[in-house]
Tab-separated table of C-alpha atoms and ligand atoms in Angstrom:
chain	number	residue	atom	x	y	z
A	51	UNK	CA	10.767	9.677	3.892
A	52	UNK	CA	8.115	7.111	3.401
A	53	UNK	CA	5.920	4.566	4.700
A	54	UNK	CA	7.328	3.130	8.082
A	55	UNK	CA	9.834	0.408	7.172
A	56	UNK	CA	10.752	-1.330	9.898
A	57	UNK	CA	10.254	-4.812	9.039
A	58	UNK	CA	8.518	-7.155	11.547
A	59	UNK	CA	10.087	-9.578	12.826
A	60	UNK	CA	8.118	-13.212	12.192
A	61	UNK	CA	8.133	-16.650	13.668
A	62	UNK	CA	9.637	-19.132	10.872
A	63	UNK	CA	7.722	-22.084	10.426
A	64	UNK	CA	10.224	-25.714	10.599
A	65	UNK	CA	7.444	-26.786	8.356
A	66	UNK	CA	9.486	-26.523	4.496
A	67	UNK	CA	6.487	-28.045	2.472
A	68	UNK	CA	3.849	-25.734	2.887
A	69	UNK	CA	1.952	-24.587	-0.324
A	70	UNK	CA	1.514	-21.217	-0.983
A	71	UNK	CA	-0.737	-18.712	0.499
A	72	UNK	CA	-3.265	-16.861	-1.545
A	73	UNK	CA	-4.841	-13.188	-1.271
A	74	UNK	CA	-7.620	-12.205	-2.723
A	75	UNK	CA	-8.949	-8.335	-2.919
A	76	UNK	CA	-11.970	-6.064	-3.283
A	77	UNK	CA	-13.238	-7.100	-6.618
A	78	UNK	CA	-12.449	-10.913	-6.709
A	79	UNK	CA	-14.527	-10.917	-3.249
A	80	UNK	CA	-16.783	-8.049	-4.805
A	81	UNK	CA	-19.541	-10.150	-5.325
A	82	UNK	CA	-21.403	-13.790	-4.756
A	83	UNK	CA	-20.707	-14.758	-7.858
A	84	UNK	CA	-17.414	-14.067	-7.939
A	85	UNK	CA	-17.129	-15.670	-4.130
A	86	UNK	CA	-18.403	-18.929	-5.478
A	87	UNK	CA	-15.358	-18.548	-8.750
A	88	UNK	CA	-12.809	-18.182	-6.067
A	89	UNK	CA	-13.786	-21.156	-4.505
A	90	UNK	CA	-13.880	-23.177	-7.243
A	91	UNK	CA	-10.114	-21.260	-8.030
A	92	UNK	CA	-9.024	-22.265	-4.623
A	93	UNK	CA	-10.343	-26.216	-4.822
A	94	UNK	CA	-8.929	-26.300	-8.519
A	95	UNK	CA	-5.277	-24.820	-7.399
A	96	UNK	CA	-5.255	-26.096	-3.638
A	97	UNK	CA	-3.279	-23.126	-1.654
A	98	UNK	CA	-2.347	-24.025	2.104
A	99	UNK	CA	-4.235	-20.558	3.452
A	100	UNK	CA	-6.478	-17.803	2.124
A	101	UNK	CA	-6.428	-14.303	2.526
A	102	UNK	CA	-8.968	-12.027	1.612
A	103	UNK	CA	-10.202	-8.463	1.962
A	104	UNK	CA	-13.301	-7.206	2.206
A	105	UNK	CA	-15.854	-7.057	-0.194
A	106	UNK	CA	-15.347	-4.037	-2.959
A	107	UNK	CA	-16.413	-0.574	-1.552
A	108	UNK	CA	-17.721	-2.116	1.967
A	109	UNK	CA	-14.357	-0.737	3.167
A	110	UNK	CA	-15.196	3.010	1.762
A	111	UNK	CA	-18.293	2.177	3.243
A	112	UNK	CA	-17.357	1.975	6.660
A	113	UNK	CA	-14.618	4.544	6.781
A	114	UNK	CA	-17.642	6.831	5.347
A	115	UNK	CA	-19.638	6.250	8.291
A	116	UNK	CA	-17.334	6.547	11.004
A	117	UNK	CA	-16.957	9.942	9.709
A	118	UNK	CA	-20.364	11.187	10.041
A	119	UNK	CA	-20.021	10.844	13.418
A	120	UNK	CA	-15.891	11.815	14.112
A	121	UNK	CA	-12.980	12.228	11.782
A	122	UNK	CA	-10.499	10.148	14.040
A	123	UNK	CA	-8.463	7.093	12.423
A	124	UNK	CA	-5.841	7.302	16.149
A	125	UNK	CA	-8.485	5.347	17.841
A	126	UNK	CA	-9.527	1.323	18.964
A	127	UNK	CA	-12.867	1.760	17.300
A	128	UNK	CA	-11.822	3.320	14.226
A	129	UNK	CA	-9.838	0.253	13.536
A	130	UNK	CA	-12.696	-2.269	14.736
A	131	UNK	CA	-15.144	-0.750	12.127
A	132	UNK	CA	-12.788	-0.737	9.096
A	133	UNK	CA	-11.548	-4.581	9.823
A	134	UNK	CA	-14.584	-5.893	9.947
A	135	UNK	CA	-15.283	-5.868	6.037
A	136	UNK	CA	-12.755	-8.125	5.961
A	137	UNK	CA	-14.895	-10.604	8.718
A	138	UNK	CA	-17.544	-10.710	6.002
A	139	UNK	CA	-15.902	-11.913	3.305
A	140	UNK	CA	-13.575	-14.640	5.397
A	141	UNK	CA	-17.314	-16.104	6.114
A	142	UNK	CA	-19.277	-16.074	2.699
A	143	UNK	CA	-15.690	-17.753	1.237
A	144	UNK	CA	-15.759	-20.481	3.800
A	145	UNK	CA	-19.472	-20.992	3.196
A	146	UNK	CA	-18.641	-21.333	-0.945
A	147	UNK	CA	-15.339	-23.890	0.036
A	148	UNK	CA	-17.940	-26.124	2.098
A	149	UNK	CA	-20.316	-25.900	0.182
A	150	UNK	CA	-17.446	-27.919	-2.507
A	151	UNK	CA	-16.542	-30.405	0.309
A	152	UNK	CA	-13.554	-28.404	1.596
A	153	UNK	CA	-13.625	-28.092	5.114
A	154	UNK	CA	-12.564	-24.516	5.717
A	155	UNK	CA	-10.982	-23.301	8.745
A	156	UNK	CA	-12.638	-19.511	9.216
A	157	UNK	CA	-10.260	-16.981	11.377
A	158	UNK	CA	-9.837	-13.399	12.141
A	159	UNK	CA	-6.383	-12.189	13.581
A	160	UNK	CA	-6.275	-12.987	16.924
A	161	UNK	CA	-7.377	-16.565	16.058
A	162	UNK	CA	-4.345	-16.570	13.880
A	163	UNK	CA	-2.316	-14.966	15.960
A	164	UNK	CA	-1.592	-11.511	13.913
A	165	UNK	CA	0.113	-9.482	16.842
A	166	UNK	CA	0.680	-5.759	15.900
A	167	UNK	CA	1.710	-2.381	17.598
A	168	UNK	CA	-0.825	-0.209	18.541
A	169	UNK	CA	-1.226	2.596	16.157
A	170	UNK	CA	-4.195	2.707	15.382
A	171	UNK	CA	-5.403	2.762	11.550
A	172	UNK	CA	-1.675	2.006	10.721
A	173	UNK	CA	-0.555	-0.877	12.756
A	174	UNK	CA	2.577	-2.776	11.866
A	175	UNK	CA	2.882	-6.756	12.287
A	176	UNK	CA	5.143	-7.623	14.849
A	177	UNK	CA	4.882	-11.293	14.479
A	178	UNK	CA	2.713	-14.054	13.007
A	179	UNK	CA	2.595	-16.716	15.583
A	180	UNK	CA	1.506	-19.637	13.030
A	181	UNK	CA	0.785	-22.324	15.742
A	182	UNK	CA	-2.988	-21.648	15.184
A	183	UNK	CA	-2.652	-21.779	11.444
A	184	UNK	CA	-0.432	-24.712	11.350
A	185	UNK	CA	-2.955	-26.530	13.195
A	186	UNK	CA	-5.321	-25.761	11.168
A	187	UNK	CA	-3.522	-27.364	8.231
A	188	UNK	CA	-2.616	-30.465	10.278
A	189	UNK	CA	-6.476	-31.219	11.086
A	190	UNK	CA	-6.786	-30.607	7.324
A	191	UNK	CA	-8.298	-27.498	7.423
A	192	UNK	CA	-7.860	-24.900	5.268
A	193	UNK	CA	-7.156	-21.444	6.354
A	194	UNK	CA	-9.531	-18.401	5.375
A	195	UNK	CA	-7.821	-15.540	7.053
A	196	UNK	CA	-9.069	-11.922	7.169
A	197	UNK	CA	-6.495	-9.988	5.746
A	198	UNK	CA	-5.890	-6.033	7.343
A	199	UNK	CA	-6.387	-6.930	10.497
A	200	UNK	CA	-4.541	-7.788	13.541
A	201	UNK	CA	-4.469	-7.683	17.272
A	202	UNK	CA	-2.206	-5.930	19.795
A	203	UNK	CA	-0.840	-7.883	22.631
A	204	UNK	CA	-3.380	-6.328	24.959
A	205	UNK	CA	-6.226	-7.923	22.788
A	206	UNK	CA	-7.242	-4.561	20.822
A	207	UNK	CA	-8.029	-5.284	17.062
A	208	UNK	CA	-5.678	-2.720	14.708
A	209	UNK	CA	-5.950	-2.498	11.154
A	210	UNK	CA	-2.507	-2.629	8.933
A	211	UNK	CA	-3.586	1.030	6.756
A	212	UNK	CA	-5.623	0.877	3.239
A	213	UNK	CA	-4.003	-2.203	0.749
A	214	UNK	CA	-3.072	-3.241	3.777
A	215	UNK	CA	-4.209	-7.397	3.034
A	216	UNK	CA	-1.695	-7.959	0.731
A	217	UNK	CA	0.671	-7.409	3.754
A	218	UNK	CA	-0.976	-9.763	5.699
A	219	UNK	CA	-0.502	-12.507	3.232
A	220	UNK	CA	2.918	-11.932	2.800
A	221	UNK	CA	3.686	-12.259	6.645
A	222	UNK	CA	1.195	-15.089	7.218
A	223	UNK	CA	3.283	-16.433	4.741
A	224	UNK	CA	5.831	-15.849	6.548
A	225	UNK	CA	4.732	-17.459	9.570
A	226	UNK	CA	3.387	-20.248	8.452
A	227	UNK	CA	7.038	-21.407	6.517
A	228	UNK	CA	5.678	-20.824	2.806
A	229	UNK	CA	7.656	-20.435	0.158
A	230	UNK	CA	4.957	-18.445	-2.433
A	231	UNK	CA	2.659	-16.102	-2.116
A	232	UNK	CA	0.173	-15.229	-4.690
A	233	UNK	CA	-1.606	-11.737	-4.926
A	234	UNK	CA	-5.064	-12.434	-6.828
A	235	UNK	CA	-6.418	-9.071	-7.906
A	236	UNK	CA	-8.445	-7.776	-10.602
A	237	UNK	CA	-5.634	-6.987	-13.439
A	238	UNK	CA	-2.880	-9.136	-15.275
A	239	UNK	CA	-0.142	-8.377	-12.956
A	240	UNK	CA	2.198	-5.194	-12.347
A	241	UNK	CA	1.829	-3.045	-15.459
A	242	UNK	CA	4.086	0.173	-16.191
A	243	UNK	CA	1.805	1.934	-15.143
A	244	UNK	CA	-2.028	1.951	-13.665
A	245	UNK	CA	-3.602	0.152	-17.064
A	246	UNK	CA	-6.744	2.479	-15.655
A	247	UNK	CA	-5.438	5.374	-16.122
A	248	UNK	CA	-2.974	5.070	-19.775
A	249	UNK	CA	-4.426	2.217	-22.252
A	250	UNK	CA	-0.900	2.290	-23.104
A	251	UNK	CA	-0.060	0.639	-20.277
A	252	UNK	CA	2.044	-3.112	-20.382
A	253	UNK	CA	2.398	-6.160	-18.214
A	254	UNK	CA	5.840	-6.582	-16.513
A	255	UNK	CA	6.727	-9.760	-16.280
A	256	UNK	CA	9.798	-9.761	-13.959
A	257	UNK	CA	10.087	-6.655	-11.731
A	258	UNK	CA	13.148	-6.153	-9.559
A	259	UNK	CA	11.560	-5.825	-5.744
A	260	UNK	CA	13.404	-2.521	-5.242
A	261	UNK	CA	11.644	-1.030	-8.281
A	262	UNK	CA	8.132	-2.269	-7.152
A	263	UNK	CA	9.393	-0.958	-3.626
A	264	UNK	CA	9.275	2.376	-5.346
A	265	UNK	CA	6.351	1.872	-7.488
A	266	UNK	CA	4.203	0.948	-4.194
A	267	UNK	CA	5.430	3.649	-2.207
A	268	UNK	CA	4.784	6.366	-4.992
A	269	UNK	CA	1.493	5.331	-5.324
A	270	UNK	CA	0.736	1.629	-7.515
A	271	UNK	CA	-1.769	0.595	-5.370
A	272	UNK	CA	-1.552	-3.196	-7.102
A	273	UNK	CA	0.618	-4.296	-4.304
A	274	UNK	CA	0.832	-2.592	-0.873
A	275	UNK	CA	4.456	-1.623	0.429
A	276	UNK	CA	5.159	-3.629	3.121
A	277	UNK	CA	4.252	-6.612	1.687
A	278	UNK	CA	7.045	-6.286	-0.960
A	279	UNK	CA	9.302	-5.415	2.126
A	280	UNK	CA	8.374	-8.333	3.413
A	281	UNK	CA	8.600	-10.853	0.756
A	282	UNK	CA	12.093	-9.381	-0.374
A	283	UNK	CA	13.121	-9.649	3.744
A	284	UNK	CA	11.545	-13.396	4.211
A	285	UNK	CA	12.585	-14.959	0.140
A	286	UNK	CA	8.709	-15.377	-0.081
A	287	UNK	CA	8.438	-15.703	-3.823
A	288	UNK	CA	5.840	-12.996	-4.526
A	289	UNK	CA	3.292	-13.032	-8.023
A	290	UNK	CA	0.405	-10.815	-8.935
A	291	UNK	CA	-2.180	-12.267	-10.875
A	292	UNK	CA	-5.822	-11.925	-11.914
A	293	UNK	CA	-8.708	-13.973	-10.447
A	294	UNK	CA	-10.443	-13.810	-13.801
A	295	UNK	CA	-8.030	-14.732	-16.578
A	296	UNK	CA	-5.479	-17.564	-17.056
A	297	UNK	CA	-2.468	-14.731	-17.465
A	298	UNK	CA	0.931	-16.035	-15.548
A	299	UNK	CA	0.846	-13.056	-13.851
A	300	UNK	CA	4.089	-10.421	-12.797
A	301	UNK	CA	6.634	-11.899	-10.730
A	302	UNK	CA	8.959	-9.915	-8.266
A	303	UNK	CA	12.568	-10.944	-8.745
A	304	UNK	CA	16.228	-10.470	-7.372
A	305	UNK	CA	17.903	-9.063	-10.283
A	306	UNK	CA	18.940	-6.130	-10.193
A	307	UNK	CA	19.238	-5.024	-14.128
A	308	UNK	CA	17.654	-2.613	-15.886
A	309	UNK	CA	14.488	-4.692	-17.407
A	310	UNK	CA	15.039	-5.329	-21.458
A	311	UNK	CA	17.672	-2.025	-20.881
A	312	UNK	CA	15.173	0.715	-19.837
A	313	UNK	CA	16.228	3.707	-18.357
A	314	UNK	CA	12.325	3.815	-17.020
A	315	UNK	CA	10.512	0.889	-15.652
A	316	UNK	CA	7.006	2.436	-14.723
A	317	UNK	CA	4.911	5.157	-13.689
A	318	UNK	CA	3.163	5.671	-10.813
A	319	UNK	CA	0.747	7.812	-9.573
A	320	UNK	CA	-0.535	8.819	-6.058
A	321	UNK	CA	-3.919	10.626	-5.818
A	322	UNK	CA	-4.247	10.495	-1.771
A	323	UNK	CA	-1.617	13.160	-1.259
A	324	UNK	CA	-2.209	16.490	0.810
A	325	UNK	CA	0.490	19.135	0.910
A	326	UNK	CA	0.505	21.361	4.475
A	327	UNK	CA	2.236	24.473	4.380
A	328	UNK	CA	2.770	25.907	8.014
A	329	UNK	CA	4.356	28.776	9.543
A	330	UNK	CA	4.724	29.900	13.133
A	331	UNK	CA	6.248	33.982	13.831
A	332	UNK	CA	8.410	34.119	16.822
A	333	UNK	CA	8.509	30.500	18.328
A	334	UNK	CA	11.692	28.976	17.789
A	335	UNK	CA	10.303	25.536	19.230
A	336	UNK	CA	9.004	25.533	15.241
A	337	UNK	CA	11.663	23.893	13.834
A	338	UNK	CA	11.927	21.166	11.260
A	339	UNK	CA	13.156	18.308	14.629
A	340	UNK	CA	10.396	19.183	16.438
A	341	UNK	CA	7.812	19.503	14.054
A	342	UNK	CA	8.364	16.215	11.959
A	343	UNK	CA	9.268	14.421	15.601
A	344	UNK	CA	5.678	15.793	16.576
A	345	UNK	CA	4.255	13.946	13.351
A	346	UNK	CA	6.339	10.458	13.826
A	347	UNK	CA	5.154	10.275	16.884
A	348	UNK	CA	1.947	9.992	15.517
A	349	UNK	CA	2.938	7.649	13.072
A	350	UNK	CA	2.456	10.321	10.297
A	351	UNK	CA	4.913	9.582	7.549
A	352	UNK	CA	6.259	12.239	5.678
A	353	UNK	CA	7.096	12.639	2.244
A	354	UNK	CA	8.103	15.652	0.230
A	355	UNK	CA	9.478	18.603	2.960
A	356	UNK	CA	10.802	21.952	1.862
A	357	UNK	CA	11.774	24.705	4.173
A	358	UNK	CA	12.250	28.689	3.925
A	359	UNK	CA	11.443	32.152	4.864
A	360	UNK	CA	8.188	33.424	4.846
A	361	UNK	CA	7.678	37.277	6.206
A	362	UNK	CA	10.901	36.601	8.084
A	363	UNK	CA	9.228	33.503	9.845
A	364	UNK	CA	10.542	30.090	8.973
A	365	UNK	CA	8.128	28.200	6.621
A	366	UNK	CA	7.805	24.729	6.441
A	367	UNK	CA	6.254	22.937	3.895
A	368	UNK	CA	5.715	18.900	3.137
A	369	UNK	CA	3.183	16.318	1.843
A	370	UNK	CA	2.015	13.519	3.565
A	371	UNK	CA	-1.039	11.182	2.657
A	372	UNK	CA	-4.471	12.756	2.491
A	373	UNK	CA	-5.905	9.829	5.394
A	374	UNK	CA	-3.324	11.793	7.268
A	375	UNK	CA	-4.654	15.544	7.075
A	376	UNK	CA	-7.091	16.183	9.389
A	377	UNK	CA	-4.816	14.082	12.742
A	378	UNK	CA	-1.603	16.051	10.942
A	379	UNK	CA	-3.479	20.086	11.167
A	380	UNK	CA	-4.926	18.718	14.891
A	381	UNK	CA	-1.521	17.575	16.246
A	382	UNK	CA	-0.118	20.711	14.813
A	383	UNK	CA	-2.575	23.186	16.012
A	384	UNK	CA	-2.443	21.596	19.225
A	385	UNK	CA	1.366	21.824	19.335
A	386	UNK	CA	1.826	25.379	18.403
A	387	UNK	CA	-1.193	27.604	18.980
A	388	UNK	CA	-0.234	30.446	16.803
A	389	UNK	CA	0.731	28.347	13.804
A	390	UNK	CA	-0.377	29.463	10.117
A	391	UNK	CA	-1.163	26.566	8.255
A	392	UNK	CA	-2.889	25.888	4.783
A	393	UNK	CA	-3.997	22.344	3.489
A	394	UNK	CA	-4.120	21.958	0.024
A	395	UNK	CA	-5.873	18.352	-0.918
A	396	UNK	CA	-5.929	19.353	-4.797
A	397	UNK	CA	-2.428	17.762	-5.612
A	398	UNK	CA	-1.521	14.420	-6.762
A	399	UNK	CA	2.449	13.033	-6.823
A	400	UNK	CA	3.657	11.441	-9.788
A	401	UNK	CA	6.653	9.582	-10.112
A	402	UNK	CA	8.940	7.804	-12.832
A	403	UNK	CA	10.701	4.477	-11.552
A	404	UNK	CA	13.491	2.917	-12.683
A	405	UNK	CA	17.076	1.007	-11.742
A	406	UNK	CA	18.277	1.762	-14.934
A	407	UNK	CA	17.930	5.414	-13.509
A	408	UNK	CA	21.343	4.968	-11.468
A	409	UNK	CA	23.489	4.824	-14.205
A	410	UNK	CA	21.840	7.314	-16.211
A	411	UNK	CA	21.457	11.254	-16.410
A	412	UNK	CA	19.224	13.692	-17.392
A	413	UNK	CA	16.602	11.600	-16.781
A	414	UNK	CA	14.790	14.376	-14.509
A	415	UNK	CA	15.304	17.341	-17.193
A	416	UNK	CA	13.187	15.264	-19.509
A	417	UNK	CA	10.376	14.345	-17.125
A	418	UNK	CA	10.370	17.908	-16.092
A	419	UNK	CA	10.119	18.916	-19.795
A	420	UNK	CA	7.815	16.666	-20.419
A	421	UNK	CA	5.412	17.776	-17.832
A	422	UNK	CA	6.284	21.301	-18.805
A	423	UNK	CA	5.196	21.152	-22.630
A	424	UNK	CA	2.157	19.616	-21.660
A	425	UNK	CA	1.208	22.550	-19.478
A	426	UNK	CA	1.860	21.042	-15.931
A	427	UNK	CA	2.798	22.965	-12.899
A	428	UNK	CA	5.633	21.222	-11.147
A	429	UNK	CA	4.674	22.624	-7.251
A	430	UNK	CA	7.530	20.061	-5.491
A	431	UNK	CA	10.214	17.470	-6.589
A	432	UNK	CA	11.411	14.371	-5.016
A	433	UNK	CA	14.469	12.507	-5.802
A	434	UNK	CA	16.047	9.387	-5.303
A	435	UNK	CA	18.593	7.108	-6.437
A	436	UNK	CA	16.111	5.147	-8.484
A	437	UNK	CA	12.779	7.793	-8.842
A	438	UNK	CA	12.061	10.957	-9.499
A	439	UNK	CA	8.606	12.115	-8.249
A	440	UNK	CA	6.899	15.514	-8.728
A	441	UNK	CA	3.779	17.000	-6.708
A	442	UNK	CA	1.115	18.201	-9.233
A	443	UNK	CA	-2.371	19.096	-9.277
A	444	UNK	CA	-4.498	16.100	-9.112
A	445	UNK	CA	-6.860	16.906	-12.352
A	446	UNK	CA	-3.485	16.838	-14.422
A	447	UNK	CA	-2.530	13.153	-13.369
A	448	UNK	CA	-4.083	11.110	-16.039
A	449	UNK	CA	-2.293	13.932	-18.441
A	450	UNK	CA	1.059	13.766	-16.798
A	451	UNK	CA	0.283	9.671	-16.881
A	452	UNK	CA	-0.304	9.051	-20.532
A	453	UNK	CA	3.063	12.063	-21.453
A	454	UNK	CA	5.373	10.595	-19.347
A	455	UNK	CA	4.470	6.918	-20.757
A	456	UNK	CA	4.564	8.232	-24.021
A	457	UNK	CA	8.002	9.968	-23.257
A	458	UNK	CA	9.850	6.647	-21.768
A	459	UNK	CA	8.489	3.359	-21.792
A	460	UNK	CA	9.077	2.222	-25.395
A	461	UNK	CA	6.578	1.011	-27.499
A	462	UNK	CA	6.454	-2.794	-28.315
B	62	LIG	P1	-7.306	-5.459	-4.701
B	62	LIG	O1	-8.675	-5.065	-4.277
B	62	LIG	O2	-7.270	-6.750	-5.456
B	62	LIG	O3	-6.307	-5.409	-3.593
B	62	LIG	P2	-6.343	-2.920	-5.677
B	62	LIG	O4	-7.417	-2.016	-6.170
B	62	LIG	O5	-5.790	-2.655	-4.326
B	62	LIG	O6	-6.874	-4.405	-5.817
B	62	LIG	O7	-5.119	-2.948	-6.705
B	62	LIG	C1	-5.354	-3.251	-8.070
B	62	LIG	C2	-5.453	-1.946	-8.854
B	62	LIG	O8	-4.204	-1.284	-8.826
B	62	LIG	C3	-5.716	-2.131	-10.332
B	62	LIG	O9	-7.085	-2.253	-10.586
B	62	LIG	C4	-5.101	-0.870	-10.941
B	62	LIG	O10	-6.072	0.089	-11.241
B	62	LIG	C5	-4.202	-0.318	-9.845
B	62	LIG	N1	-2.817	-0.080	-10.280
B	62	LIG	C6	-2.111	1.057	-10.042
B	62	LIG	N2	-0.903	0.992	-10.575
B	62	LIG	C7	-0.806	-0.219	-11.180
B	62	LIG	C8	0.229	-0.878	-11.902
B	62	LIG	N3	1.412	-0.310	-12.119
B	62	LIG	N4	-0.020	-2.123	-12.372
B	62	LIG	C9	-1.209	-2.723	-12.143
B	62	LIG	N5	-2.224	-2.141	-11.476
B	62	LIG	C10	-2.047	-0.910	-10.993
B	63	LIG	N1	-10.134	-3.789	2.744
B	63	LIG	C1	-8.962	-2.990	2.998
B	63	LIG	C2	-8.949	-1.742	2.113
B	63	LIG	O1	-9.857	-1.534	1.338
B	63	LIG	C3	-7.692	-3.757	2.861
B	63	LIG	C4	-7.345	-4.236	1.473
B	63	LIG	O2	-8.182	-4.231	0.564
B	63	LIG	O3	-6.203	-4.658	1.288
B	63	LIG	O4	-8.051	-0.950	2.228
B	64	LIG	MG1	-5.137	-3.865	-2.762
């Protein structure tokens, strides 16, 4: 199981010649500086809207604070602290376009009409009603949207989960009837694998949306999952590229081959992963339904789950991200009062990716070899069609990175 894929459903625009819609993260809004490039990116290139995130770190930032005080994400105020990075950074940007004669149109989510659901700290789009956007456009405006946020029918401001601008772009995209969408972030494009972590690491030019489906869920932070949903679901034509260097980027694409015959496409690796282990003697209400119907309820996805015996009481064991722990040991606790549980935060989950992977076999026996000669515990193993992912401790990721690049991704 992974991130919640339902797929919203979004107002198409009639509009068929609007230009595309561009996101910008962290680091390309990390700075004055680089504010004032962007603009002079955005006049050069003309997009028809503007997404951005907040400002590098400010995000930690505020997360950081609201836990000094509580360590609840569930909640209205949670989400109106961590959006409002984002608020920043749609001002300073449409102070820089003005500044360059472009007459910006500045607008959080419920300006732009973002509507969500109501789970807080995770909120799905429901719908981008464009009116407000479109016009925008048809004053000659142009668009600088806060990306992460949105607003629930009632008027509450939710924010989409960490990444979670890139989504917005895609579904403003969406909404608005454009045809492109253009992820500006602060490497070439989609490597095989995070270029931070293995200098090995190379730009993918073409990547089949079902493979970076996987890669994003597994833990490739460059694009965030449900915007690739998204952009496969709408035909949004969807490119990563850097702010700071002329590089065509990565493109996602339709085709559904094995890239230049590779078994392997990428890596990926995800480092906010905490593995619960929980058992409960003589309830039989502790069962696998009601315990992962407990957790979906709280919009706590699931990832990894194992069950067996422990001391003749049923153990259940899965991994589910770390942002997740502390509301996924309350609900828990809550739930079943006698309930044993341990939370380990020390593991990381790293998969290989591939298409190529469907029509091949044996490909797990070498990644499990491969971790194995290099001295890494496998502690759980996840399978599917096109990935195989294995929990490990966290300070053997950048180990089990570089060896399992090594192992498949052929050298150039
Ligand atoms: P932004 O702030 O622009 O949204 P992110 O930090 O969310 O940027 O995503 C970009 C980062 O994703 C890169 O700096 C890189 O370290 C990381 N990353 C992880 N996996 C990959 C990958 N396969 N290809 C490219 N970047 C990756
Ligand atoms: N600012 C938010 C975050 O840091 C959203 C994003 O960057 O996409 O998670
Ligand atoms: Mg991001």
């Amino acid at each position: 199981m992974q991130e919640n894929t339902a797929i919203p459903i979004i107002s198409q625009s009639k509009n068929q010649t609007v230009g595309p819609v561009f996101k910008f993260g962290g680091t390309s809004m990390g700075s004055i500086e680089r504010i004032e490039h962007v603009a002079d990116l955005c006049l050069k290139l003309k997009p028809s809207a503007i997404v951005v995130s907040a400002m590098s770190g400010e995000t930690n930032r505020l997360i950081s604070l609201a836990n000094k005080i509580l360590e609840r994400i569930d909640v209205p105020e949670y989400d109106m602290l961590v959006a409002s990075g984002e608020q920043v950074s749609v001002s300073l940007l449409s102070l820089a376009l003005r500044k360059r004669g472009i007459a910006p149109m500045p607008m959080l989510a419920p300006t732009a009409g973002i509507l969500t659901d109501a789970q807080f700290s995770r909120a799905n789009i429901l719908q981008v009603k464009g009116e407000a956007i479109k016009e925008a456009l048809d004053k000659g405006l142009l668009p600088v949207i806060a990306g992460f946020q949105g607003v629930t029918e009632d008027g509450q401001l939710t924010s989409l989960g960490r990444g979670g601008s890139d989504t917005s772009a895609v579904a403003i995209a969406a909404g608005i009837g454009a045809k492109e969408c253009i992820i500006y972030t602060d490497v070439d494009g989609v490597f095989t694998t995070d270029p931070r972590i293995c200098s090995a690491a190379r730009i993918i030019r073409k990547i089949n949306y079902e493979e970076m489906l996987e890669m994003a869920s597994q833990g490739s932070k460059v694009l965030h999952i449900r915007s690739v949903q998204l952009a496969a679901k709408w035909g949004i034509r969807l490119v990563v590229k850097n702010t700071f260097s002329n590089d065509e980027g990565t493109e996602m694409s339709t085709i559904d081959e094995p890239i230049e015959g590779e078994i392997v496409s990428g890596i990926a690796a995800s480092q906010n992963e905490a593995w619960i282990q929980a058992t409960c003697a003589n309830t039989p209400q502790f069962n696998l339904s009601n315990v992962f119907d407990l957790l979906a309820k709280k919009g706590i996805n699931v990832d990894i789950i194992n069950q067996g015996e422990h001391n003749s009481s049923l153990k259940i064991s899965f991994t589910i991200t770390q942002t997740d722990s502390n509301l996924a040991m309350e609900t828990l606790k809550k739930e079943f009062p006698n309930i044993s549980l341990t939370l380990r935060e020390d593991v990381a989950k790293i998969s290989i990716v591939g298409v190529g992977m469907r029509t091949h076999a044996g490909v797990a026996a070498r990644m499990f070899k491969t971790l194995a000669n290099n001295g890494i515990e496998i502690l759980l193993v996840t399978t599917s069609e096109i990935k195989v992912g294995c929990l490990i401790l966290r300070d053997k990721v950048s180990l089990a990175v570089n060896a399992l690049h090594e192992e498949f991704i052929p050298k150039t």
